[in-house]
């Protein structure tokens, strides 16, 4: 069939097989645009739209001629009539359009003379599209900003500005966002575009706020260029959003002008580097920048920060950089400070003299130039320096003197208390340095290592290691520069952590050591179990103190209060520093604790295995890992799970392919065990079972069947009926995949006979599979009776457990799905569809298992056969997605084959080829004769379409 392309946006046009169509008159073209957009329309509607000013009989005649012109130009099959009143596009027509984009207005340059109804309709569509495009553009704009996707932000902003070109607030917001992403040139260019537009169209200039923002960004660009500094290392990277706020702090006017900027942040967040950048920014604004560091040990020495400041002033004076202060003045003040300050008796007068000298000198300096003082770690400033600082800021206005200080986040109360008066007068700007976001971290790393853009997994690993901490990130970048990509802590990181922990009490250190045993969060009850000598009140006090020190944080999970480390590296450091004996003891205690409390819980199995392995008890650890993986495969990697527990615990957190890798690694570890005890022999039996079912599911039949045979022999030796029945099931599933009906029937008979009096669950499962065998034999009545009986047995078992336990829902759904197969084979597709939908509703509680995927696939196949293609595609794609995510092949090849057939029907030739190629590959592994016939049919359909 011919391909028709309709371009609705901007300069509209219609093409047939790539060739532009020229209609003999405009109304015929307008008629097709309307019908192509709407899909169908009544004849009266079309006459009113295009020939409303004509007599009705004339209008009908002209409509018939328009229909004739469209069919003549585009083909008779393009349009069809529905009765005598309706015209519509043919269902099979391949029509491509550009309505999904929003690059230009709808029918922007298309006019029909004296056809006001058509123009009104086109204008209505333009308004609707503009409203939806604007909403979509705003959403894209915000999402792109969160991800620091500058290109995406630019595309969305272009649409928003096109709609409202004189919206200065949007220009300013976009300038700020470009600058906060480090794109200073883009921000400045946008300002110049706005300035030109306003001058030419409005004969005005941007506002003072816009000019001020331009100056702030320009200063940032000059002080922090994108190019690398000398020596091959990049300049200051990151914190553009915060630096823009500091730039505004320097250039504010009137009531917005503040005296102090207080910057808080955790250890290692980059406060010192940020303060250096602020000083550089202040110098770019023409300020004289003075700097001092406050030390923990210096809190007892009065005026020590000012000693550093006046030492800087003396140096500046000696270099001739100060016009208001001589070197002698600075030296004299330094001499006064060096003499110390005594608060007792006559010493108080001496302090007042020194204070007065400092004030006079600073006031004289500020009359000549704007001054910026930066103080690092102000929480350690002594009381006398605080008093002098307050007097300085009260006697010299913010237009001449400004202060920027950093402090540890947990010391905020102390710092705010010292500066309380300034806070009350609203002369303080608060700024917080949070850990870098993932987008910010990636941008910083890519500036240094652009080659990692093609290795997103390494970027993710680096972010996980550093958690956005600026110091850790800087150290890791330095380590990668030196030794290539490697993720391990550097000595500097260890020293920083040790210093951070040095002020803790022995009890607080013990609490952290216990917390370090846990990979993630820990609740109060678990901590109390390890710290039995500490009562709850005492423990809570320790936890509160550690939280106040920003080493741990309190989180809530449901109703439960838990605790976790603020940074993973602190946990790893403490864990590594503990003695081996203490570590193993803690892990053993926790393993026993979880065994006693929730040993039967599926979600607890990997946790218990983890602690036993760390306690150096590998046999117990392997036992729990095998239970976990065996349960995992029963739930996800089976056509229809037979027996499983706590299915709803899974959520969406388990990836089948990752679990398969874990299982294979575990198999090697278990097989290497030299222990021949009954416990280890049983473990090896289970491992053989897991390996066998994995290989059968993956289409590796020889190795899979061999492993199941070995497992059966071991099960007989151990008299383990449950494992023997599980091996029978695997043989049956292998038979289903390869359509080996005699083998399936043999093991079904064995299973029914041996499970009749000892295992009700397995008996119901084998009866369900007997139903499948009878379907294959064409004995539909017998199959239906067997499947209904199996369903009743599963429902009875579920009733015994209680209505809240969904243990057998997947098996019940499987029985119903097989009943749907009977209806399908009997040529009753609608009845089959009802059964499949019922099975999907019942089995949905089990999550997205492979069994559910088989049901989705069955629904999609039936809908395809019924001609309901759009709905069919949704189910087939859902089935394919679940099976692919779970690493399961059986059923995937059929879903892909039907998707190929569906793509042919929809005219999507390339997609059809891709689906067919995937179906072929999987079918070659599954080796199912019926699937081969389906693939052959799909190949013929794709070949005909081409």
CSV table of C-alpha atoms in Angstrom, one decimal, residues 490-885:
chain,number,residue,atom,x,y,z
A,490,UNK,CA,42.8,7.2,49.8
A,491,UNK,CA,44.9,7.9,52.9
A,492,UNK,CA,43.6,11.5,53.0
A,493,UNK,CA,40.0,10.2,53.2
A,494,UNK,CA,41.0,7.9,56.1
A,495,UNK,CA,42.7,10.8,57.9
A,496,UNK,CA,39.6,13.0,57.4
A,497,UNK,CA,37.4,10.3,58.8
A,498,UNK,CA,39.7,9.6,61.8
A,499,UNK,CA,39.7,13.4,62.6
A,500,UNK,CA,35.9,13.5,62.3
A,501,UNK,CA,35.6,10.6,64.8
A,502,UNK,CA,38.3,11.8,67.2
A,503,UNK,CA,35.9,13.8,69.5
A,504,UNK,CA,33.5,10.9,70.2
A,505,UNK,CA,33.2,9.3,73.6
A,506,UNK,CA,34.0,5.5,74.0
A,507,UNK,CA,30.2,4.8,74.2
A,508,UNK,CA,29.4,6.7,71.0
A,509,UNK,CA,32.2,4.9,69.2
A,510,UNK,CA,30.9,1.6,70.4
A,511,UNK,CA,27.4,2.4,69.0
A,512,UNK,CA,28.9,3.3,65.7
A,513,UNK,CA,31.0,0.1,65.6
A,514,UNK,CA,27.8,-1.9,66.1
A,515,UNK,CA,26.0,0.1,63.4
A,516,UNK,CA,28.9,-0.6,61.0
A,517,UNK,CA,28.0,-4.4,61.1
A,518,UNK,CA,24.8,-3.6,59.2
A,519,UNK,CA,25.1,-3.0,55.4
A,520,UNK,CA,22.3,-0.4,55.5
A,521,UNK,CA,19.9,0.7,58.2
A,522,UNK,CA,19.4,-0.6,61.7
A,523,UNK,CA,16.5,-0.3,64.1
A,524,UNK,CA,16.6,0.3,67.8
A,525,UNK,CA,15.7,-3.3,68.7
A,526,UNK,CA,18.7,-4.7,66.7
A,527,UNK,CA,21.1,-2.3,68.3
A,528,UNK,CA,19.8,-3.2,71.8
A,529,UNK,CA,20.5,-6.9,71.0
A,530,UNK,CA,24.1,-6.1,70.3
A,531,UNK,CA,24.5,-3.6,73.1
A,532,UNK,CA,22.8,-5.5,75.9
A,533,UNK,CA,24.8,-3.7,78.6
A,534,UNK,CA,23.3,-0.3,77.6
A,535,UNK,CA,19.8,0.5,78.6
A,536,UNK,CA,17.4,2.1,76.0
A,537,UNK,CA,17.5,5.6,77.4
A,538,UNK,CA,21.3,5.6,77.4
A,539,UNK,CA,21.3,4.2,73.9
A,540,UNK,CA,18.9,6.9,72.6
A,541,UNK,CA,21.1,9.6,74.1
A,542,UNK,CA,24.1,8.3,72.3
A,543,UNK,CA,22.1,8.1,69.0
A,544,UNK,CA,20.8,11.6,69.4
A,545,UNK,CA,24.4,12.9,70.0
A,546,UNK,CA,25.7,11.1,66.9
A,547,UNK,CA,22.8,12.5,64.9
A,548,UNK,CA,23.5,16.0,66.1
A,549,UNK,CA,27.1,15.5,65.0
A,550,UNK,CA,25.8,14.6,61.5
A,551,UNK,CA,27.4,11.1,61.6
A,552,UNK,CA,24.2,9.2,61.5
A,553,UNK,CA,20.6,10.1,60.5
A,554,UNK,CA,17.3,9.0,61.7
A,555,UNK,CA,14.9,7.6,59.1
A,556,UNK,CA,11.4,6.1,59.3
A,557,UNK,CA,10.4,3.0,57.5
A,558,UNK,CA,6.6,2.7,57.9
A,559,UNK,CA,6.1,3.0,61.6
A,560,UNK,CA,9.6,1.9,62.5
A,561,UNK,CA,12.4,4.3,63.4
A,562,UNK,CA,15.8,3.3,62.0
A,563,UNK,CA,19.3,4.8,61.8
A,564,UNK,CA,21.9,4.8,59.1
A,565,UNK,CA,25.3,6.4,58.4
A,566,UNK,CA,25.2,9.8,56.7
A,567,UNK,CA,28.1,8.6,54.5
A,568,UNK,CA,28.9,5.0,53.6
A,569,UNK,CA,32.7,5.6,53.9
A,570,UNK,CA,32.3,6.2,57.6
A,571,UNK,CA,30.6,2.8,58.0
A,572,UNK,CA,33.3,1.1,55.9
A,573,UNK,CA,36.1,2.8,57.9
A,574,UNK,CA,34.7,1.8,61.2
A,575,UNK,CA,34.1,-1.8,60.0
A,576,UNK,CA,37.7,-2.1,58.8
A,577,UNK,CA,39.1,-0.7,62.1
A,578,UNK,CA,37.3,-3.3,64.3
A,579,UNK,CA,39.1,-6.4,65.5
A,580,UNK,CA,38.3,-9.6,63.6
A,581,UNK,CA,37.1,-11.3,66.8
A,582,UNK,CA,34.6,-8.5,67.6
A,583,UNK,CA,33.4,-8.4,64.0
A,584,UNK,CA,32.7,-12.2,63.8
A,585,UNK,CA,31.0,-12.2,67.1
A,586,UNK,CA,28.6,-9.4,66.1
A,587,UNK,CA,27.8,-11.2,62.8
A,588,UNK,CA,27.1,-14.5,64.6
A,589,UNK,CA,24.8,-12.7,67.1
A,590,UNK,CA,22.8,-11.1,64.3
A,591,UNK,CA,22.6,-14.3,62.3
A,592,UNK,CA,21.2,-16.1,65.3
A,593,UNK,CA,18.9,-13.2,66.1
A,594,UNK,CA,17.4,-13.1,62.6
A,595,UNK,CA,17.1,-16.9,62.5
A,596,UNK,CA,15.1,-16.8,65.7
A,597,UNK,CA,12.9,-13.8,64.8
A,598,UNK,CA,12.2,-14.2,61.0
A,599,UNK,CA,14.1,-17.3,59.8
A,600,UNK,CA,11.1,-18.4,57.6
A,601,UNK,CA,10.7,-15.0,55.9
A,602,UNK,CA,11.8,-15.0,52.3
A,603,UNK,CA,13.1,-11.4,52.6
A,604,UNK,CA,15.3,-12.3,55.5
A,605,UNK,CA,17.1,-15.2,53.8
A,606,UNK,CA,19.9,-13.1,52.1
A,607,UNK,CA,20.4,-11.1,55.3
A,608,UNK,CA,20.9,-14.2,57.4
A,609,UNK,CA,23.2,-15.7,54.7
A,610,UNK,CA,25.3,-12.5,54.7
A,611,UNK,CA,25.8,-12.5,58.5
A,612,UNK,CA,26.7,-16.3,58.6
A,613,UNK,CA,29.2,-15.8,55.8
A,614,UNK,CA,30.8,-12.8,57.7
A,615,UNK,CA,30.8,-14.9,60.8
A,616,UNK,CA,32.9,-17.5,58.9
A,617,UNK,CA,30.3,-20.2,58.8
A,618,UNK,CA,30.1,-20.8,55.1
A,619,UNK,CA,28.0,-24.0,55.3
A,620,UNK,CA,25.1,-22.2,57.1
A,621,UNK,CA,25.5,-19.2,54.7
A,622,UNK,CA,25.3,-21.4,51.6
A,623,UNK,CA,22.2,-23.2,53.1
A,624,UNK,CA,20.3,-19.9,53.3
A,625,UNK,CA,21.6,-18.7,49.9
A,626,UNK,CA,20.3,-21.9,48.3
A,627,UNK,CA,16.9,-21.4,50.0
A,628,UNK,CA,16.8,-17.9,48.8
A,629,UNK,CA,17.7,-18.6,45.2
A,630,UNK,CA,15.5,-21.7,45.0
A,631,UNK,CA,12.6,-19.6,46.2
A,632,UNK,CA,13.5,-16.9,43.8
A,633,UNK,CA,13.4,-19.2,40.8
A,634,UNK,CA,10.2,-20.8,41.9
A,635,UNK,CA,8.6,-17.3,42.0
A,636,UNK,CA,9.9,-15.7,38.9
A,637,UNK,CA,11.6,-18.2,36.5
A,638,UNK,CA,8.8,-20.7,36.0
A,639,UNK,CA,6.0,-20.8,33.6
A,640,UNK,CA,3.5,-21.1,36.4
A,641,UNK,CA,4.9,-21.2,40.0
A,642,UNK,CA,3.8,-24.3,41.9
A,643,UNK,CA,4.6,-23.6,45.5
A,644,UNK,CA,6.1,-20.4,46.9
A,645,UNK,CA,5.7,-18.2,49.9
A,646,UNK,CA,5.5,-14.4,50.5
A,647,UNK,CA,5.4,-13.5,46.9
A,648,UNK,CA,4.4,-10.0,47.6
A,649,UNK,CA,7.6,-9.4,49.5
A,650,UNK,CA,9.4,-9.3,46.2
A,651,UNK,CA,8.3,-5.9,45.0
A,652,UNK,CA,10.3,-4.8,42.0
A,653,UNK,CA,13.7,-5.0,43.6
A,654,UNK,CA,15.0,-8.3,42.3
A,655,UNK,CA,16.5,-8.6,38.8
A,656,UNK,CA,16.4,-12.1,37.5
A,657,UNK,CA,19.6,-11.9,35.4
A,658,UNK,CA,21.6,-10.6,38.4
A,659,UNK,CA,20.2,-13.4,40.6
A,660,UNK,CA,21.1,-16.0,37.9
A,661,UNK,CA,24.7,-14.8,38.1
A,662,UNK,CA,24.7,-15.1,41.9
A,663,UNK,CA,23.3,-18.6,41.6
A,664,UNK,CA,26.0,-19.7,39.2
A,665,UNK,CA,28.8,-18.3,41.5
A,666,UNK,CA,27.2,-20.0,44.5
A,667,UNK,CA,27.1,-23.3,42.6
A,668,UNK,CA,30.9,-23.2,42.1
A,669,UNK,CA,31.4,-22.4,45.8
A,670,UNK,CA,29.2,-25.2,47.0
A,671,UNK,CA,30.6,-27.8,44.6
A,672,UNK,CA,34.1,-26.9,45.9
A,673,UNK,CA,33.2,-27.8,49.5
A,674,UNK,CA,35.1,-30.9,50.5
A,675,UNK,CA,32.7,-31.6,53.4
A,676,UNK,CA,30.7,-34.9,52.8
A,677,UNK,CA,28.4,-34.6,55.7
A,678,UNK,CA,24.6,-35.2,55.2
A,679,UNK,CA,24.0,-31.4,55.5
A,680,UNK,CA,26.5,-30.6,52.7
A,681,UNK,CA,25.3,-33.5,50.6
A,682,UNK,CA,21.8,-32.1,50.8
A,683,UNK,CA,23.1,-28.6,49.8
A,684,UNK,CA,24.8,-30.0,46.8
A,685,UNK,CA,21.6,-31.8,45.8
A,686,UNK,CA,19.7,-28.5,45.9
A,687,UNK,CA,22.4,-26.8,44.0
A,688,UNK,CA,22.2,-29.4,41.2
A,689,UNK,CA,18.4,-28.8,41.1
A,690,UNK,CA,18.9,-25.0,40.8
A,691,UNK,CA,21.5,-25.4,38.1
A,692,UNK,CA,19.3,-27.8,36.2
A,693,UNK,CA,16.2,-25.6,36.2
A,694,UNK,CA,18.3,-22.6,35.2
A,695,UNK,CA,19.8,-24.4,32.2
A,696,UNK,CA,16.4,-25.8,31.2
A,697,UNK,CA,14.8,-22.3,31.4
A,698,UNK,CA,17.7,-20.9,29.3
A,699,UNK,CA,17.4,-23.6,26.6
A,700,UNK,CA,20.6,-25.5,27.6
A,701,UNK,CA,18.8,-28.8,27.7
A,702,UNK,CA,21.6,-31.3,27.8
A,703,UNK,CA,23.3,-29.8,30.9
A,704,UNK,CA,20.0,-29.0,32.5
A,705,UNK,CA,18.5,-32.4,32.2
A,706,UNK,CA,21.7,-34.1,33.3
A,707,UNK,CA,21.8,-31.9,36.5
A,708,UNK,CA,18.1,-32.8,37.2
A,709,UNK,CA,18.9,-36.5,36.8
A,710,UNK,CA,21.8,-36.2,39.3
A,711,UNK,CA,19.5,-34.4,41.7
A,712,UNK,CA,16.9,-37.1,41.4
A,713,UNK,CA,19.5,-39.8,42.3
A,714,UNK,CA,20.6,-37.7,45.3
A,715,UNK,CA,17.0,-37.1,46.4
A,716,UNK,CA,16.3,-40.9,46.4
A,717,UNK,CA,19.4,-41.4,48.5
A,718,UNK,CA,18.3,-38.8,50.9
A,719,UNK,CA,14.7,-39.9,50.9
A,720,UNK,CA,13.7,-36.4,50.0
A,721,UNK,CA,10.2,-36.7,48.3
A,722,UNK,CA,9.8,-32.9,47.9
A,723,UNK,CA,13.0,-32.6,45.9
A,724,UNK,CA,12.1,-35.7,43.9
A,725,UNK,CA,8.7,-34.2,43.0
A,726,UNK,CA,10.5,-30.9,42.0
A,727,UNK,CA,12.7,-32.9,39.6
A,728,UNK,CA,9.7,-34.5,38.1
A,729,UNK,CA,8.3,-31.0,37.5
A,730,UNK,CA,11.5,-29.9,35.8
A,731,UNK,CA,11.3,-32.9,33.4
A,732,UNK,CA,7.7,-31.9,32.6
A,733,UNK,CA,8.6,-28.3,32.0
A,734,UNK,CA,11.4,-29.5,29.7
A,735,UNK,CA,8.8,-31.6,27.9
A,736,UNK,CA,6.5,-28.6,27.5
A,737,UNK,CA,9.3,-26.5,26.0
A,738,UNK,CA,10.2,-29.2,23.5
A,739,UNK,CA,6.7,-30.6,23.0
A,740,UNK,CA,7.8,-34.0,24.1
A,741,UNK,CA,4.3,-35.3,25.2
A,742,UNK,CA,5.2,-38.9,26.0
A,743,UNK,CA,7.9,-37.8,28.5
A,744,UNK,CA,5.6,-35.3,30.1
A,745,UNK,CA,2.9,-37.9,30.5
A,746,UNK,CA,5.3,-40.3,32.1
A,747,UNK,CA,6.4,-37.9,34.8
A,748,UNK,CA,2.9,-36.7,35.4
A,749,UNK,CA,1.7,-40.2,36.1
A,750,UNK,CA,4.7,-40.8,38.5
A,751,UNK,CA,4.0,-37.5,40.3
A,752,UNK,CA,0.2,-38.1,40.7
A,753,UNK,CA,0.8,-41.6,42.1
A,754,UNK,CA,3.6,-40.8,44.5
A,755,UNK,CA,2.2,-37.5,45.8
A,756,UNK,CA,-1.4,-38.7,46.3
A,757,UNK,CA,-1.1,-39.5,50.0
A,758,UNK,CA,1.8,-37.4,51.1
A,759,UNK,CA,1.8,-34.0,49.4
A,760,UNK,CA,-1.4,-32.2,48.5
A,761,UNK,CA,0.3,-29.2,46.9
A,762,UNK,CA,2.3,-31.4,44.5
A,763,UNK,CA,-0.7,-33.6,43.8
A,764,UNK,CA,-2.7,-30.5,42.7
A,765,UNK,CA,0.2,-29.4,40.6
A,766,UNK,CA,0.6,-32.7,38.8
A,767,UNK,CA,-3.2,-32.8,38.1
A,768,UNK,CA,-2.9,-29.4,36.5
A,769,UNK,CA,-0.1,-30.6,34.3
A,770,UNK,CA,-2.1,-33.7,33.4
A,771,UNK,CA,-4.7,-31.3,32.1
A,772,UNK,CA,-2.1,-29.8,29.8
A,773,UNK,CA,-1.2,-33.3,28.5
A,774,UNK,CA,-4.9,-34.0,27.8
A,775,UNK,CA,-5.2,-30.7,25.9
A,776,UNK,CA,-2.3,-31.8,23.7
A,777,UNK,CA,-4.1,-35.1,23.1
A,778,UNK,CA,-7.2,-33.3,22.1
A,779,UNK,CA,-9.2,-34.8,25.0
A,780,UNK,CA,-10.8,-31.5,25.8
A,781,UNK,CA,-13.6,-32.7,28.1
A,782,UNK,CA,-11.3,-34.8,30.2
A,783,UNK,CA,-8.8,-31.9,30.3
A,784,UNK,CA,-11.4,-29.5,31.5
A,785,UNK,CA,-12.5,-31.8,34.3
A,786,UNK,CA,-8.9,-32.4,35.4
A,787,UNK,CA,-8.1,-28.6,35.4
A,788,UNK,CA,-11.2,-27.8,37.4
A,789,UNK,CA,-10.4,-30.5,39.9
A,790,UNK,CA,-6.8,-29.1,40.2
A,791,UNK,CA,-8.1,-25.6,40.7
A,792,UNK,CA,-10.5,-26.8,43.5
A,793,UNK,CA,-7.5,-28.5,45.2
A,794,UNK,CA,-5.4,-25.3,45.1
A,795,UNK,CA,-8.3,-23.2,46.4
A,796,UNK,CA,-8.9,-25.6,49.2
A,797,UNK,CA,-5.2,-25.3,50.2
A,798,UNK,CA,-5.4,-21.5,50.1
A,799,UNK,CA,-8.5,-21.6,52.3
A,800,UNK,CA,-6.6,-23.6,54.9
A,801,UNK,CA,-3.9,-20.9,55.0
A,802,UNK,CA,-6.3,-18.0,55.2
A,803,UNK,CA,-7.6,-15.6,52.6
A,804,UNK,CA,-4.8,-13.1,53.1
A,805,UNK,CA,-2.1,-15.6,51.9
A,806,UNK,CA,-1.8,-15.5,48.1
A,807,UNK,CA,0.4,-18.6,48.0
A,808,UNK,CA,-1.5,-20.5,45.3
A,809,UNK,CA,-2.9,-17.7,43.1
A,810,UNK,CA,-0.4,-18.2,40.3
A,811,UNK,CA,-1.2,-22.0,40.2
A,812,UNK,CA,-5.0,-21.2,40.2
A,813,UNK,CA,-4.3,-18.7,37.3
A,814,UNK,CA,-2.5,-21.4,35.4
A,815,UNK,CA,-5.5,-23.7,35.6
A,816,UNK,CA,-7.7,-21.0,34.3
A,817,UNK,CA,-5.2,-20.1,31.5
A,818,UNK,CA,-5.2,-23.8,30.4
A,819,UNK,CA,-9.0,-23.7,30.3
A,820,UNK,CA,-8.6,-20.7,28.0
A,821,UNK,CA,-6.3,-22.8,25.8
A,822,UNK,CA,-9.1,-25.3,25.4
A,823,UNK,CA,-11.5,-22.6,24.2
A,824,UNK,CA,-8.9,-21.3,21.8
A,825,UNK,CA,-8.3,-24.8,20.3
A,826,UNK,CA,-12.1,-25.3,20.0
A,827,UNK,CA,-12.3,-22.1,17.9
A,828,UNK,CA,-14.0,-19.9,20.5
A,829,UNK,CA,-11.6,-16.9,20.7
A,830,UNK,CA,-13.9,-14.6,22.7
A,831,UNK,CA,-14.5,-17.3,25.3
A,832,UNK,CA,-10.8,-18.0,25.5
A,833,UNK,CA,-10.1,-14.3,25.9
A,834,UNK,CA,-12.5,-14.2,28.9
A,835,UNK,CA,-10.6,-17.1,30.6
A,836,UNK,CA,-7.3,-15.4,29.9
A,837,UNK,CA,-8.4,-12.1,31.4
A,838,UNK,CA,-9.8,-13.9,34.5
A,839,UNK,CA,-6.4,-15.7,34.9
A,840,UNK,CA,-4.6,-12.4,34.6
A,841,UNK,CA,-6.8,-10.8,37.3
A,842,UNK,CA,-6.3,-13.7,39.7
A,843,UNK,CA,-2.6,-14.1,39.1
A,844,UNK,CA,-1.8,-10.4,39.3
A,845,UNK,CA,-1.1,-10.6,43.0
A,846,UNK,CA,1.9,-12.8,42.2
A,847,UNK,CA,3.6,-9.9,40.5
A,848,UNK,CA,5.2,-9.9,37.0
A,849,UNK,CA,6.2,-13.6,36.9
A,850,UNK,CA,6.9,-15.6,33.8
A,851,UNK,CA,3.5,-17.3,34.2
A,852,UNK,CA,1.8,-13.9,34.1
A,853,UNK,CA,3.8,-13.1,30.9
A,854,UNK,CA,2.5,-16.3,29.3
A,855,UNK,CA,-1.0,-15.1,30.0
A,856,UNK,CA,-0.3,-11.6,28.7
A,857,UNK,CA,1.1,-13.3,25.5
A,858,UNK,CA,-2.0,-15.4,25.1
A,859,UNK,CA,-4.3,-12.4,25.4
A,860,UNK,CA,-2.1,-10.5,22.9
A,861,UNK,CA,-2.2,-13.4,20.4
A,862,UNK,CA,-6.0,-13.7,20.6
A,863,UNK,CA,-6.5,-10.0,20.2
A,864,UNK,CA,-4.2,-10.1,17.1
A,865,UNK,CA,-6.3,-12.9,15.6
A,866,UNK,CA,-9.5,-10.8,16.4
A,867,UNK,CA,-8.0,-7.8,14.5
A,868,UNK,CA,-7.7,-5.6,17.6
A,869,UNK,CA,-4.2,-4.7,16.8
A,870,UNK,CA,-3.5,-1.7,19.1
A,871,UNK,CA,-4.7,-3.6,22.2
A,872,UNK,CA,-2.8,-6.7,21.1
A,873,UNK,CA,0.4,-4.8,20.9
A,874,UNK,CA,0.2,-3.6,24.5
A,875,UNK,CA,-0.2,-7.2,25.8
A,876,UNK,CA,2.5,-8.7,23.6
A,877,UNK,CA,5.0,-6.0,24.5
A,878,UNK,CA,4.2,-6.4,28.2
A,879,UNK,CA,4.8,-10.2,27.9
A,880,UNK,CA,8.0,-9.6,26.0
A,881,UNK,CA,9.2,-7.1,28.6
A,882,UNK,CA,8.6,-9.4,31.6
A,883,UNK,CA,10.2,-12.4,30.0
A,884,UNK,CA,13.2,-10.4,28.9
A,885,UNK,CA,13.6,-8.8,32.4
